[in-house]
Amino acid sequence: MLLRFRVSLPDRPGVLGQVARAFGVLGADILQVTVLEREAGRAVDDFTVSWSGVLGVDELRERVSVVPGARVEGAWPTREVPGANPEFDLLGHVAADPERAYQTLVDALPDLVSAEWAAAADPATGRVAYASWAAPAEPLPADPPSRPAAFSENARHMITVPLPEAALHLVVARAQGAAFHRVELDRVVRLVEIVSLLARSAVGRTPAQA
């Protein structure tokens, strides 16, 4: 299985190697390391690892936590395959069929940011326009922010982004793992901006132009 580990560690030479060895001792194969932030003498990294599952995830957490100064902020399953460039696949599908732009975005986002579900709903009525598998019947948080935001509420970690051109509000959520980092929020916002531009290209098309 693929797992995502978010680790906060001292930003000094040798510590990353110690964390890598800690994973290797228990047979976890590191497929990708993503640096989320480096400030105040610490770094926050996301490790994507291939794990046999013979031992529990807690065993891996404990092993990594033995590294001096390292702190595991979250561990959860992911379907984001390193090196697959899923953003390009998403944008390619949207460009091919811009009339389904937002449905395609909602379907793809959970895998793109290691979330569990995504949905787009009317913020005034709560009516769901588009939803991925596993999305709840009422996906929006109470009084969703008017600007893109990442926060936690009712044991869920969420990203919410307004879709003004569609009069909808997008939410991406996970209950497992760490809260969404600002890097993940920025990634979703940029994808929304590009998808919205592609969706706009479908408005007003005549059959001859399609």
Short mmCIF file of C-alpha atoms in Angstrom, two decimals:
data_model
loop_
_atom_site.label_atom_id
_atom_site.label_comp_id
_atom_site.label_asym_id
_atom_site.label_seq_id
_atom_site.Cartn_x
_atom_site.Cartn_y
_atom_site.Cartn_z
CA MET A 1 0.00 0.00 0.00
CA LEU A 2 0.99 3.64 -0.42
CA LEU A 3 1.18 5.81 2.68
CA ARG A 4 1.78 9.49 3.18
CA PHE A 5 3.82 10.49 6.24
CA ARG A 6 4.12 14.14 7.26
CA VAL A 7 7.22 14.65 9.37
CA SER A 8 8.50 17.79 11.08
CA LEU A 9 12.26 17.55 11.63
CA PRO A 10 15.28 19.71 12.46
CA ASP A 11 16.58 21.40 9.30
CA ARG A 12 20.20 20.34 9.60
CA PRO A 13 22.51 17.98 7.69
CA GLY A 14 22.06 14.28 8.35
CA VAL A 15 18.57 14.33 9.86
CA LEU A 16 16.80 13.50 6.58
CA GLY A 17 19.11 10.51 6.17
CA GLN A 18 18.26 9.33 9.68
CA VAL A 19 14.55 9.48 8.89
CA ALA A 20 15.13 7.57 5.64
CA ARG A 21 17.02 4.87 7.55
CA ALA A 22 14.21 4.65 10.10
CA PHE A 23 11.75 3.86 7.31
CA GLY A 24 14.15 1.39 5.72
CA VAL A 25 14.71 -0.60 8.91
CA LEU A 26 11.08 -1.68 8.83
CA GLY A 27 11.00 -2.26 5.09
CA ALA A 28 9.22 0.90 3.97
CA ASP A 29 10.41 2.04 0.54
CA ILE A 30 10.50 5.84 0.15
CA LEU A 31 9.11 6.75 -3.29
CA GLN A 32 9.00 10.53 -2.95
CA VAL A 33 9.89 13.34 -0.55
CA THR A 34 8.10 16.68 -0.85
CA VAL A 35 9.40 19.65 1.14
CA LEU A 36 6.41 21.67 2.37
CA GLU A 37 8.26 24.30 4.38
CA ARG A 38 11.63 25.24 5.83
CA GLU A 39 11.66 27.95 8.49
CA ALA A 40 12.85 28.67 12.02
CA GLY A 41 15.38 25.84 11.85
CA ARG A 42 12.82 23.14 11.04
CA ALA A 43 11.48 21.51 7.91
CA VAL A 44 8.14 19.84 7.21
CA ASP A 45 8.34 17.04 4.63
CA ASP A 46 5.79 14.69 3.13
CA PHE A 47 7.16 11.17 2.56
CA THR A 48 5.29 8.88 0.18
CA VAL A 49 6.26 5.31 1.05
CA SER A 50 5.42 1.86 -0.22
CA TRP A 51 4.58 -0.33 2.75
CA SER A 52 3.92 -4.05 2.91
CA GLY A 53 1.55 -3.69 5.83
CA VAL A 54 3.05 -6.64 7.73
CA LEU A 55 3.33 -4.42 10.79
CA GLY A 56 0.97 -1.64 11.80
CA VAL A 57 1.41 1.96 10.72
CA ASP A 58 2.00 2.84 14.36
CA GLU A 59 5.22 0.81 14.19
CA LEU A 60 6.48 3.12 11.45
CA ARG A 61 5.39 6.20 13.37
CA GLU A 62 7.25 5.06 16.47
CA ARG A 63 10.38 4.20 14.52
CA VAL A 64 10.53 7.62 12.84
CA SER A 65 9.80 9.38 16.14
CA VAL A 66 12.98 7.83 17.57
CA VAL A 67 15.05 10.19 15.36
CA PRO A 68 16.09 13.10 17.63
CA GLY A 69 13.86 16.10 17.04
CA ALA A 70 11.60 14.34 14.50
CA ARG A 71 7.85 14.52 14.95
CA VAL A 72 5.28 12.63 12.86
CA GLU A 73 2.36 14.99 12.23
CA GLY A 74 0.23 12.49 10.34
CA ALA A 75 0.16 9.17 8.49
CA TRP A 76 -2.58 8.13 6.11
CA PRO A 77 -3.24 6.11 2.92
CA THR A 78 -2.75 7.88 -0.40
CA ARG A 79 -3.61 7.10 -4.02
CA GLU A 80 -1.28 9.78 -5.39
CA VAL A 81 1.33 7.81 -7.32
CA PRO A 82 4.70 9.60 -7.36
CA GLY A 83 5.81 10.73 -10.80
CA ALA A 84 2.39 10.20 -12.39
CA ASN A 85 1.71 13.95 -13.01
CA PRO A 86 -2.05 13.61 -12.43
CA GLU A 87 -2.58 17.36 -12.84
CA PHE A 88 -1.76 17.01 -16.54
CA ASP A 89 -4.29 14.20 -16.89
CA LEU A 90 -6.95 16.32 -15.16
CA LEU A 91 -6.32 19.37 -17.34
CA GLY A 92 -6.23 17.22 -20.47
CA HIS A 93 -9.67 15.77 -19.67
CA VAL A 94 -11.06 19.23 -18.89
CA ALA A 95 -9.66 20.69 -22.12
CA ALA A 96 -11.24 17.84 -24.10
CA ASP A 97 -14.65 18.34 -22.50
CA PRO A 98 -14.83 21.79 -20.83
CA GLU A 99 -18.60 21.53 -20.31
CA ARG A 100 -17.86 18.88 -17.66
CA ALA A 101 -14.97 20.87 -16.18
CA TYR A 102 -16.18 21.09 -12.59
CA GLN A 103 -17.39 17.50 -12.41
CA THR A 104 -14.01 16.34 -13.71
CA LEU A 105 -12.23 18.55 -11.15
CA VAL A 106 -14.30 17.17 -8.28
CA ASP A 107 -13.72 13.58 -9.37
CA ALA A 108 -9.94 14.05 -9.62
CA LEU A 109 -9.12 16.17 -6.57
CA PRO A 110 -9.23 13.46 -3.86
CA ASP A 111 -6.43 11.54 -5.54
CA LEU A 112 -4.45 14.71 -6.26
CA VAL A 113 -4.19 15.85 -2.65
CA SER A 114 -4.53 12.56 -0.76
CA ALA A 115 -8.05 13.38 0.37
CA GLU A 116 -11.10 11.17 0.83
CA TRP A 117 -13.71 13.09 -1.13
CA ALA A 118 -14.58 16.34 -2.86
CA ALA A 119 -17.82 18.12 -3.72
CA ALA A 120 -19.16 21.38 -5.12
CA ALA A 121 -22.39 22.76 -3.71
CA ASP A 122 -24.53 25.90 -3.68
CA PRO A 123 -23.45 27.81 -0.54
CA ALA A 124 -26.90 29.38 -0.17
CA THR A 125 -29.01 26.22 -0.35
CA GLY A 126 -26.49 23.45 0.28
CA ARG A 127 -27.62 21.71 -2.91
CA VAL A 128 -24.86 19.46 -4.22
CA ALA A 129 -24.04 19.99 -7.89
CA TYR A 130 -21.06 17.63 -8.18
CA ALA A 131 -19.65 15.06 -5.79
CA SER A 132 -16.98 12.40 -5.81
CA TRP A 133 -17.42 8.94 -4.37
CA ALA A 134 -17.80 8.93 -0.57
CA ALA A 135 -18.87 12.59 -0.34
CA PRO A 136 -21.57 13.20 2.30
CA ALA A 137 -25.04 14.47 1.45
CA GLU A 138 -24.27 17.85 3.04
CA PRO A 139 -20.58 18.48 2.31
CA LEU A 140 -20.21 22.20 3.01
CA PRO A 141 -19.09 23.45 6.43
CA ALA A 142 -21.31 25.95 8.18
CA ASP A 143 -20.77 29.44 6.74
CA PRO A 144 -17.96 28.53 4.31
CA PRO A 145 -15.23 31.18 3.97
CA SER A 146 -15.57 33.66 1.12
CA ARG A 147 -11.90 33.14 0.22
CA PRO A 148 -9.83 29.96 -0.31
CA ALA A 149 -9.03 28.43 3.08
CA ALA A 150 -7.68 25.31 4.76
CA PHE A 151 -8.97 24.44 8.23
CA SER A 152 -10.29 21.64 10.42
CA GLU A 153 -13.87 21.29 11.66
CA ASN A 154 -15.84 18.42 13.20
CA ALA A 155 -12.92 15.97 12.94
CA ARG A 156 -12.47 16.77 9.24
CA HIS A 157 -9.59 18.55 7.54
CA MET A 158 -10.92 20.69 4.69
CA ILE A 159 -9.96 22.94 1.83
CA THR A 160 -12.71 25.23 0.60
CA VAL A 161 -12.54 27.38 -2.53
CA PRO A 162 -15.35 29.55 -3.98
CA LEU A 163 -16.31 28.90 -7.60
CA PRO A 164 -17.98 32.24 -8.37
CA GLU A 165 -18.49 31.63 -12.07
CA ALA A 166 -20.48 28.48 -11.28
CA ALA A 167 -22.15 29.99 -8.18
CA LEU A 168 -20.78 27.05 -6.19
CA HIS A 169 -18.35 26.37 -3.36
CA LEU A 170 -15.76 23.60 -3.61
CA VAL A 171 -14.74 21.50 -0.61
CA VAL A 172 -12.06 18.81 -0.41
CA ALA A 173 -11.82 16.79 2.81
CA ARG A 174 -10.04 14.05 4.69
CA ALA A 175 -10.51 12.73 8.20
CA GLN A 176 -7.29 10.73 8.34
CA GLY A 177 -3.81 12.18 8.49
CA ALA A 178 -2.54 15.73 8.90
CA ALA A 179 -4.39 18.96 8.30
CA PHE A 180 -4.01 20.42 4.83
CA HIS A 181 -0.83 22.45 4.46
CA ARG A 182 -0.80 25.83 2.72
CA VAL A 183 1.17 24.20 -0.12
CA GLU A 184 -1.77 21.84 -0.72
CA LEU A 185 -4.20 24.76 -0.58
CA ASP A 186 -2.15 26.68 -3.15
CA ARG A 187 -2.10 23.61 -5.40
CA VAL A 188 -5.89 23.31 -5.32
CA VAL A 189 -6.38 27.05 -5.90
CA ARG A 190 -4.13 27.02 -8.97
CA LEU A 191 -5.96 24.01 -10.41
CA VAL A 192 -9.31 25.70 -9.79
CA GLU A 193 -8.11 28.84 -11.59
CA ILE A 194 -7.00 26.88 -14.67
CA VAL A 195 -10.10 24.67 -14.73
CA SER A 196 -12.32 27.76 -14.44
CA LEU A 197 -10.58 29.32 -17.46
CA LEU A 198 -11.10 26.15 -19.46
CA ALA A 199 -14.75 25.96 -18.39
CA ARG A 200 -15.24 29.56 -19.48
CA SER A 201 -14.04 28.60 -22.95
CA ALA A 202 -17.08 26.35 -23.34
CA VAL A 203 -19.56 29.15 -22.63
CA GLY A 204 -21.13 30.55 -25.76
CA ARG A 205 -19.72 27.92 -28.09
CA THR A 206 -21.81 27.27 -31.15
CA PRO A 207 -22.03 23.76 -32.65
CA ALA A 208 -19.76 24.92 -35.49
CA GLN A 209 -17.11 26.04 -33.00
CA ALA A 210 -17.26 22.89 -30.85
#
